[in-house]
């Protein structure tokens, strides 16, 4: 597959011209005043998600140029290559097929399905593993003797399932408590162990290779605690989510659920890594979660670019990062259950597209992934929204709101939604004040994503939307969104430093590291 890097296309130059002539001075208030149909033109429905893009610094002519940029950089061909199972993860020579994990089984009576026939055997394996995992999840759900489930993992083996478990707590199985341990800092594991009992706890060790340093350190400590506390029957109280079955057996775990090398960690919540979520919402709920994501996959795969929500969002990200020069995006979910959603998106986007070289290893002359950060509303309003409204940097905000609450407390949800709408409105309209301190410049952009309800299906669709949006911007930038070499160097150096903390040997270290190491040993 041949692609053209964005800065080598005609559309890139046309966008530079458009920004210089009118884009840099675009005013949202004027745009709404002159464009009666602006909301209709810049909003759309996708599976389980309604998106309002109308409060962004964008007109129809610019969006057409961005769509042309997508065509010239080969986004469509790149997308189709992913869905065909081609090895688009070029640095690791792997296919990228997390979408296959949420694809329904092939129906022999329907030959025109989205899955290529050569992947039929793999899809069969996917569903065999899924079925076995869901049977196990239901077994644990119905076992009153198990009251606590402790997931031990890190990165994608922690952020995805933890975010989803918290988000769908309203659907949770009663009588079960879920804990997540990721940090190698022993305070985290010790805090969890102080709340559980060995005879009523199930540990899930989530590590594709069963060698991840933080995960295996925590797993060894959990096993040692379990045995010292009089725990028996390791096979019943430990399960592993891994491809390294031999290592798991050597650890004493006999119940294992695997996945494939074409599943990246930050895309793995749909796989066996999602077992904690399956235990929370049950087999039927987990299948709804997959179905919601698959519906968004089909939207991304088949919708025209002009009405393809992941494409429009990904291109908007490029417009802001490379032409307006905005270097961050704030995530504001107005639903307390989405408290870990910003952290999840941080890994998804910054680990995927935080690259300084293109897929061929050539240094890039333009910016890539923005910094993502945020907190649930209305908490963020009383923390950092001051900067969003009156700070010197313009930060696009992405609001997420849910129409129907899962509680019956009168007045609360209307007040929550009113705040979300008002903040987006205030960022745009601003307020003039001659005195200065109460002046709000306005014209600050935002996107508004609306779900009818926060359910397994809508959460699945929302996550898949963000996955594909990251794919689009990464494709335009010409980076490999599916490797993460940037996490490796620190791991290697940590092994050396760990040995030096024991020996005290600082020979060959830089002055700062040597000084800190000596201070720590004193």
mmCIF file with all atom_site columns, C-alpha atoms in Angstrom, residues 8 106 324-325 342 414:
data_model
loop_
_atom_site.group_PDB
_atom_site.id
_atom_site.type_symbol
_atom_site.label_atom_id
_atom_site.label_alt_id
_atom_site.label_comp_id
_atom_site.label_asym_id
_atom_site.label_entity_id
_atom_site.label_seq_id
_atom_site.pdbx_PDB_ins_code
_atom_site.Cartn_x
_atom_site.Cartn_y
_atom_site.Cartn_z
_atom_site.occupancy
_atom_site.B_iso_or_equiv
_atom_site.pdbx_formal_charge
_atom_site.auth_seq_id
_atom_site.auth_comp_id
_atom_site.auth_asym_id
_atom_site.auth_atom_id
_atom_site.pdbx_PDB_model_num
ATOM 1 C CA . UNK A 1 8   ? 3.686   16.513  0.487  1.00 0.00 ? 8   UNK A CA 1
ATOM 2 C CA . UNK A 1 106 ? -19.825 -15.362 9.932  1.00 0.00 ? 106 UNK A CA 1
ATOM 3 C CA . UNK A 1 324 ? -3.897  26.544  14.518 1.00 0.00 ? 324 UNK A CA 1
ATOM 4 C CA . UNK A 1 325 ? -0.982  25.223  16.568 1.00 0.00 ? 325 UNK A CA 1
ATOM 5 C CA . UNK A 1 342 ? -9.731  10.960  30.086 1.00 0.00 ? 342 UNK A CA 1
ATOM 6 C CA . UNK A 1 414 ? -30.876 18.655  34.601 1.00 0.00 ? 414 UNK A CA 1
#
